[in-house]
Short mmCIF file of C-alpha atoms and ligand atoms in Angstrom, two decimals:
data_model
loop_
_atom_site.label_atom_id
_atom_site.label_comp_id
_atom_site.label_asym_id
_atom_site.label_seq_id
_atom_site.Cartn_x
_atom_site.Cartn_y
_atom_site.Cartn_z
CA UNK A 1 -8.46 1.49 -22.31
CA UNK A 2 -6.54 4.49 -23.65
CA UNK A 3 -7.70 8.08 -23.34
CA UNK A 4 -10.25 7.87 -26.10
CA UNK A 5 -12.02 4.60 -26.92
CA UNK A 6 -10.65 2.96 -30.06
CA UNK A 7 -13.37 2.15 -32.58
CA UNK A 8 -13.07 0.07 -35.72
CA UNK A 9 -15.42 1.50 -38.39
CA UNK A 10 -16.06 -1.10 -41.06
CA UNK A 11 -17.56 1.12 -43.79
CA UNK A 12 -17.24 4.72 -44.94
CA UNK A 13 -19.88 6.82 -43.21
CA UNK A 14 -21.42 10.23 -43.99
CA UNK A 15 -18.88 13.04 -43.63
CA UNK A 16 -20.44 14.68 -40.58
CA UNK A 17 -20.60 11.34 -38.79
CA UNK A 18 -16.95 10.56 -39.49
CA UNK A 19 -15.94 14.04 -38.35
CA UNK A 20 -17.68 13.49 -35.02
CA UNK A 21 -16.17 10.03 -34.73
CA UNK A 22 -12.70 11.44 -35.22
CA UNK A 23 -13.38 14.20 -32.69
CA UNK A 24 -14.50 11.94 -29.86
CA UNK A 25 -12.97 8.56 -30.56
CA UNK A 26 -9.75 7.09 -31.82
CA UNK A 27 -11.46 5.87 -34.99
CA UNK A 28 -10.01 3.38 -37.47
CA UNK A 29 -11.89 4.39 -40.61
CA UNK A 30 -12.33 2.61 -43.94
CA UNK A 31 -11.81 5.49 -46.40
CA UNK A 32 -11.89 3.16 -49.44
CA UNK A 33 -15.21 1.71 -48.28
CA UNK A 34 -13.97 -1.78 -49.07
CA UNK A 35 -16.02 -4.72 -47.80
CA UNK A 36 -13.77 -6.31 -45.17
CA UNK A 37 -13.41 -10.06 -44.83
CA UNK A 38 -13.97 -11.71 -41.47
CA UNK A 39 -10.22 -12.17 -41.08
CA UNK A 40 -9.59 -8.51 -41.87
CA UNK A 41 -12.17 -7.46 -39.29
CA UNK A 42 -10.49 -9.69 -36.73
CA UNK A 43 -7.06 -8.28 -37.48
CA UNK A 44 -8.24 -4.66 -37.48
CA UNK A 45 -10.22 -5.15 -34.27
CA UNK A 46 -7.01 -5.94 -32.40
CA UNK A 47 -6.63 -3.22 -29.73
CA UNK A 48 -10.15 -1.83 -30.31
CA UNK A 49 -12.78 -1.18 -27.64
CA UNK A 50 -15.71 -1.27 -30.01
CA UNK A 51 -16.80 -1.84 -33.62
CA UNK A 52 -19.11 0.35 -35.66
CA UNK A 53 -20.37 -1.97 -38.35
CA UNK A 54 -23.14 -2.01 -40.97
CA UNK A 55 -25.93 -4.14 -42.41
CA UNK A 56 -23.64 -5.63 -45.03
CA UNK A 57 -20.84 -6.84 -42.71
CA UNK A 58 -21.60 -10.35 -41.51
CA UNK A 59 -20.69 -11.01 -37.90
CA UNK A 60 -21.42 -14.70 -37.31
CA UNK A 61 -20.71 -16.46 -34.04
CA UNK A 62 -17.45 -17.81 -35.46
CA UNK A 63 -16.20 -14.23 -35.82
CA UNK A 64 -17.67 -12.87 -32.60
CA UNK A 65 -16.17 -15.65 -30.52
CA UNK A 66 -12.70 -14.80 -31.87
CA UNK A 67 -12.92 -11.03 -31.35
CA UNK A 68 -10.31 -9.60 -29.00
CA UNK A 69 -11.44 -9.64 -25.35
CA UNK A 70 -11.19 -5.85 -25.31
CA UNK A 71 -14.08 -5.36 -27.79
CA UNK A 72 -17.14 -4.66 -25.66
CA UNK A 73 -19.64 -3.07 -28.01
CA UNK A 74 -20.78 -3.53 -31.62
CA UNK A 75 -22.89 -0.63 -32.90
CA UNK A 76 -24.49 -1.45 -36.22
CA UNK A 77 -25.40 1.28 -38.70
CA UNK A 78 -28.73 -0.44 -39.44
CA UNK A 79 -32.01 -1.29 -37.85
CA UNK A 80 -31.77 -4.91 -39.03
CA UNK A 81 -29.47 -7.17 -37.03
CA UNK A 82 -29.76 -10.46 -38.93
CA UNK A 83 -26.09 -10.10 -39.94
CA UNK A 84 -24.97 -10.35 -36.30
CA UNK A 85 -25.16 -13.44 -34.10
CA UNK A 86 -26.79 -11.80 -31.09
CA UNK A 87 -26.63 -14.95 -28.96
CA UNK A 88 -22.86 -15.21 -29.52
CA UNK A 89 -22.44 -11.52 -28.63
CA UNK A 90 -24.54 -11.97 -25.49
CA UNK A 91 -22.47 -14.98 -24.50
CA UNK A 92 -19.28 -12.94 -24.89
CA UNK A 93 -20.74 -10.02 -22.91
CA UNK A 94 -20.65 -7.76 -25.97
CA UNK A 95 -23.38 -5.13 -26.27
CA UNK A 96 -24.97 -4.86 -29.72
CA UNK A 97 -26.89 -1.72 -30.66
CA UNK A 98 -28.89 -0.81 -33.79
CA UNK A 99 -30.54 2.33 -35.20
CA UNK A 100 -34.33 2.13 -34.90
CA UNK A 101 -36.74 5.02 -35.65
CA UNK A 102 -34.43 7.24 -37.67
CA UNK A 103 -34.85 5.38 -40.98
CA UNK A 104 -38.55 4.59 -40.65
CA UNK A 105 -39.87 7.32 -42.95
CA UNK A 106 -37.17 6.91 -45.57
CA UNK A 107 -37.80 3.17 -45.80
CA UNK A 108 -41.58 3.51 -45.81
CA UNK A 109 -41.25 6.01 -48.67
CA UNK A 110 -39.32 3.46 -50.72
CA UNK A 111 -41.92 0.77 -50.02
CA UNK A 112 -44.61 3.05 -51.44
CA UNK A 113 -42.33 4.03 -54.33
CA UNK A 114 -41.93 0.36 -55.23
CA UNK A 115 -45.63 -0.39 -54.75
CA UNK A 116 -46.60 2.33 -57.19
CA UNK A 117 -43.75 1.57 -59.58
CA UNK A 118 -44.60 -2.14 -59.71
CA UNK A 119 -48.35 -1.57 -60.04
CA UNK A 120 -47.85 1.04 -62.78
CA UNK A 121 -45.18 -0.83 -64.77
CA UNK A 122 -42.35 1.63 -64.28
CA UNK A 123 -39.62 -0.67 -65.59
CA UNK A 124 -41.39 -1.20 -68.93
CA UNK A 125 -42.46 2.42 -69.34
CA UNK A 126 -39.06 3.79 -68.55
CA UNK A 127 -37.38 1.34 -70.91
CA UNK A 128 -39.76 2.23 -73.75
CA UNK A 129 -38.87 5.91 -73.48
CA UNK A 130 -35.13 5.44 -72.93
CA UNK A 131 -34.79 3.03 -75.85
CA UNK A 132 -36.54 5.44 -78.21
CA UNK A 133 -39.34 2.93 -78.83
CA UNK A 134 -42.24 5.05 -77.63
CA UNK A 135 -44.42 5.86 -80.61
CA UNK A 136 -46.97 7.93 -78.73
CA UNK A 137 -49.92 7.75 -76.34
CA UNK A 138 -52.35 4.89 -76.87
CA UNK A 139 -55.49 4.02 -74.90
CA UNK A 140 -54.24 0.50 -74.23
CA UNK A 141 -50.58 1.14 -73.60
CA UNK A 142 -48.95 -0.37 -70.50
CA UNK A 143 -52.06 -0.56 -68.37
CA UNK A 144 -51.26 -1.05 -64.71
CA UNK A 145 -53.25 -1.65 -61.56
CA UNK A 146 -55.11 1.00 -59.56
CA UNK A 147 -54.72 0.92 -55.79
CA UNK A 148 -57.94 2.61 -54.70
CA UNK A 149 -60.40 0.47 -52.78
CA UNK A 150 -58.09 -2.56 -52.59
CA UNK A 151 -56.32 -4.25 -49.69
CA UNK A 152 -52.67 -3.91 -48.80
CA UNK A 153 -51.29 -6.75 -46.68
CA UNK A 154 -48.46 -5.68 -44.41
CA UNK A 155 -46.32 -8.47 -43.04
CA UNK A 156 -44.60 -7.15 -39.91
CA UNK A 157 -46.38 -4.20 -38.35
CA UNK A 158 -43.47 -2.58 -36.51
CA UNK A 159 -42.38 1.02 -36.98
CA UNK A 160 -41.85 0.74 -40.74
CA UNK A 161 -44.98 -1.34 -41.33
CA UNK A 162 -47.04 1.28 -39.49
CA UNK A 163 -45.46 4.11 -41.49
CA UNK A 164 -46.28 2.27 -44.73
CA UNK A 165 -49.88 1.79 -43.54
CA UNK A 166 -50.24 5.53 -42.89
CA UNK A 167 -49.00 6.38 -46.38
CA UNK A 168 -51.02 3.61 -48.06
CA UNK A 169 -54.30 4.89 -46.63
CA UNK A 170 -53.74 8.13 -48.53
CA UNK A 171 -53.79 6.06 -51.74
CA UNK A 172 -57.17 4.57 -50.84
CA UNK A 173 -55.82 1.20 -49.70
CA UNK A 174 -57.35 -0.69 -46.78
CA UNK A 175 -54.81 -2.23 -44.43
CA UNK A 176 -54.62 -5.87 -43.35
CA UNK A 177 -51.61 -7.06 -41.37
CA UNK A 178 -49.86 -10.06 -39.94
CA UNK A 179 -47.61 -9.62 -36.94
CA UNK A 180 -46.39 -11.77 -34.06
CA UNK A 181 -48.75 -9.85 -31.78
CA UNK A 182 -51.91 -7.91 -32.42
CA UNK A 183 -51.47 -4.15 -31.93
CA UNK A 184 -53.69 -2.06 -29.64
CA UNK A 185 -56.62 -0.42 -31.48
CA UNK A 186 -55.10 3.07 -31.37
CA UNK A 187 -52.10 1.75 -33.33
CA UNK A 188 -54.17 -0.41 -35.66
CA UNK A 189 -56.23 2.57 -36.85
CA UNK A 190 -58.74 0.17 -38.36
CA UNK A 191 -56.20 -2.24 -39.86
CA UNK A 192 -57.40 -5.85 -39.80
CA UNK A 193 -55.20 -8.28 -37.87
CA UNK A 194 -54.43 -11.78 -39.18
CA UNK A 195 -52.80 -14.33 -36.94
CA UNK A 196 -51.42 -16.17 -39.95
CA UNK A 197 -50.23 -15.48 -43.48
CA UNK A 198 -52.75 -18.09 -44.62
CA UNK A 199 -55.68 -15.80 -43.81
CA UNK A 200 -53.95 -12.55 -44.79
CA UNK A 201 -52.61 -13.35 -48.24
CA UNK A 202 -55.82 -14.45 -50.03
CA UNK A 203 -57.37 -11.05 -49.25
CA UNK A 204 -54.49 -8.89 -50.44
CA UNK A 205 -53.76 -7.99 -54.07
CA UNK A 206 -50.84 -5.92 -52.70
CA UNK A 207 -48.39 -7.23 -50.10
CA UNK A 208 -45.45 -5.45 -48.49
CA UNK A 209 -42.86 -7.16 -46.27
CA UNK A 210 -41.58 -5.44 -43.14
CA UNK A 211 -40.53 -8.19 -40.75
CA UNK A 212 -37.03 -9.15 -39.63
CA UNK A 213 -35.20 -12.05 -41.21
CA UNK A 214 -34.99 -14.95 -38.75
CA UNK A 215 -34.90 -18.73 -39.01
CA UNK A 216 -38.72 -18.65 -38.86
CA UNK A 217 -39.27 -15.97 -41.51
CA UNK A 218 -36.67 -17.15 -44.07
CA UNK A 219 -38.41 -17.85 -47.39
CA UNK A 220 -41.83 -17.02 -45.93
CA UNK A 221 -42.77 -16.01 -49.48
CA UNK A 222 -42.46 -19.26 -51.37
CA UNK A 223 -44.34 -21.36 -53.90
CA UNK A 224 -47.00 -22.28 -51.35
CA UNK A 225 -47.62 -18.79 -49.96
CA UNK A 226 -47.58 -17.23 -53.45
CA UNK A 227 -50.39 -19.64 -54.38
CA UNK A 228 -52.43 -18.11 -51.55
CA UNK A 229 -52.29 -14.62 -53.07
CA UNK A 230 -55.02 -13.42 -55.40
CA UNK A 231 -54.17 -13.82 -59.11
CA UNK A 232 -52.01 -10.98 -60.41
CA UNK A 233 -51.00 -9.72 -56.97
CA UNK A 234 -48.05 -7.37 -56.39
CA UNK A 235 -45.28 -8.07 -53.87
CA UNK A 236 -42.98 -5.42 -52.38
CA UNK A 237 -39.89 -6.21 -50.30
CA UNK A 238 -37.88 -3.51 -48.58
CA UNK A 239 -37.04 -5.66 -45.54
CA UNK A 240 -34.60 -8.49 -46.26
CA UNK A 241 -34.05 -10.54 -49.40
CA UNK A 242 -33.98 -13.81 -47.46
CA UNK A 243 -37.70 -13.49 -46.73
CA UNK A 244 -38.36 -14.50 -50.33
CA UNK A 245 -37.62 -17.73 -52.16
CA UNK A 246 -36.25 -16.20 -55.37
CA UNK A 247 -36.93 -19.23 -57.58
CA UNK A 248 -40.60 -19.24 -56.55
CA UNK A 249 -41.04 -15.49 -57.03
CA UNK A 250 -39.31 -15.48 -60.41
CA UNK A 251 -41.48 -18.38 -61.61
CA UNK A 252 -44.65 -16.58 -60.48
CA UNK A 253 -43.60 -13.34 -62.18
CA UNK A 254 -42.67 -15.18 -65.37
CA UNK A 255 -45.94 -17.09 -65.59
CA UNK A 256 -48.08 -14.04 -64.80
CA UNK A 257 -49.36 -15.63 -61.57
CA UNK A 258 -48.12 -12.42 -59.93
CA UNK A 259 -48.57 -9.12 -61.75
CA UNK A 260 -45.33 -7.54 -60.56
CA UNK A 261 -42.84 -7.13 -57.73
CA UNK A 262 -40.86 -4.23 -56.32
CA UNK A 263 -37.63 -5.30 -54.65
CA UNK A 264 -35.08 -3.24 -52.76
CA UNK A 265 -33.35 -6.17 -51.05
CA UNK A 266 -32.05 -9.53 -52.25
CA UNK A 267 -30.81 -12.78 -50.81
CA UNK A 268 -27.01 -12.77 -51.18
CA UNK A 269 -27.00 -9.13 -52.34
CA UNK A 270 -25.34 -7.56 -54.22
CA UNK A 271 -25.39 -10.83 -56.20
CA UNK A 272 -29.07 -11.02 -56.94
CA UNK A 273 -30.64 -13.98 -58.72
CA UNK A 274 -29.97 -13.39 -62.45
CA UNK A 275 -33.56 -14.43 -63.24
CA UNK A 276 -34.78 -11.03 -62.01
CA UNK A 277 -32.78 -9.21 -64.67
CA UNK A 278 -34.71 -10.94 -67.43
CA UNK A 279 -38.09 -9.83 -66.16
CA UNK A 280 -39.93 -6.67 -67.15
CA UNK A 281 -42.48 -6.90 -64.36
CA UNK A 282 -40.06 -6.36 -61.51
CA UNK A 283 -38.71 -3.04 -60.25
CA UNK A 284 -35.22 -3.45 -58.82
CA UNK A 285 -33.42 -1.08 -56.46
CA UNK A 286 -30.00 -1.49 -54.82
CA UNK A 287 -31.05 -1.53 -51.13
CA UNK A 288 -31.89 2.17 -51.02
CA UNK A 289 -34.55 2.08 -48.29
CA UNK A 290 -32.74 4.29 -45.81
CA UNK A 291 -30.65 6.13 -48.39
CA UNK A 292 -31.54 9.75 -47.73
CA UNK A 293 -28.97 12.22 -46.47
CA UNK A 294 -31.16 12.84 -43.46
CA UNK A 295 -31.66 9.21 -42.52
CA UNK A 296 -28.06 8.15 -43.06
CA UNK A 297 -26.75 11.04 -40.94
CA UNK A 298 -29.27 10.23 -38.25
CA UNK A 299 -28.28 6.55 -38.33
CA UNK A 300 -24.64 7.51 -37.86
CA UNK A 301 -25.39 9.86 -34.99
CA UNK A 302 -27.58 7.23 -33.39
CA UNK A 303 -24.61 4.82 -33.45
CA UNK A 304 -22.43 7.51 -31.90
CA UNK A 305 -24.96 8.23 -29.19
CA UNK A 306 -24.99 4.56 -28.25
CA UNK A 307 -21.19 4.50 -28.16
CA UNK A 308 -21.11 7.74 -26.11
CA UNK A 309 -23.51 6.29 -23.58
CA UNK A 310 -21.64 3.02 -23.33
CA UNK A 311 -18.22 4.56 -22.85
CA UNK A 312 -19.47 7.11 -20.31
CA UNK A 313 -21.21 4.42 -18.25
CA UNK A 314 -24.77 5.56 -19.04
CA UNK A 315 -27.60 3.21 -20.06
CA UNK A 316 -27.27 2.37 -23.76
CA UNK A 317 -30.60 3.23 -25.43
CA UNK A 318 -30.56 0.78 -28.32
CA UNK A 319 -28.84 -2.14 -26.59
CA UNK A 320 -30.17 -5.46 -27.91
CA UNK A 321 -27.94 -7.78 -25.89
C1 DGY B 1 -31.21 -1.54 -42.14
O1 DGY B 1 -31.01 -0.52 -41.48
O2 DGY B 1 -31.37 -2.63 -41.65
C2 DGY B 1 -31.27 -1.38 -43.63
O3 DGY B 1 -31.39 -2.53 -44.31
C3 DGY B 1 -30.14 -0.51 -44.13
O4 DGY B 1 -30.58 0.76 -43.86
#
């Protein structure tokens, strides 16, 4: 290893983060912010000690197994790690780190934003005004759904799920949740635990997804599980697009079986299913959950802290492998 560790940085990062990277590492930046192909990542990783990657750069086993021997750490600028084959990294002795905690509030805010926007028909209202078609207030215009006194079902009660629950209570929602494990009562704060989606969904006119994407959770929202929801329910997804079977959700939104959806993430993004674009009862955002200046800086510095620890021989706080 040279004097300063050499780090391949796959995406452009906030200015302050790049400045610190350049100060302490020999950083190979991506100033054009171009999405790199697997082959480009392999070529650029030649001679590198580590890779600072992001949620959008896929690192399957086929890539990880071909990385130069010298690469010993992959720090991802994300809390989600479904884009990285952790088992392959473990097998190669590569440490993978993520950025928990620092984006919790930003992401929970967007979940609530989408919940309100979907329930209150933001897409239609905004379009009416922007297209100059609003002819004035009417008692029956664009009536949405009130939240007060109803149940919100949270699927995945980790840090972000808990932060959404805290916010949702302020809107008068009661919390039900499904999680791999039941939380201790002090964390539940009265939320009702469901061991399965089958018992959770029928009770929840609002549902928000906050679990990781894995082989088990892929398409957990599908034709069958949508049928379990109360008529005219609202679905929010700020976790991962792959949790939802797009065809099933689009059909349910089209038929009115679901009232609306608020989506920040999409399977195969940025190429979302074109069916969504034809629907008025869906609010669409371009994966903005963690997109505040504060959160994105903190995510970058969290990556750097993990790299600092690794290269100075200290325990790596967010090591997943
Ligand atoms: C993550 O961190 O996993 C988000 O999807 C991007 O902030």
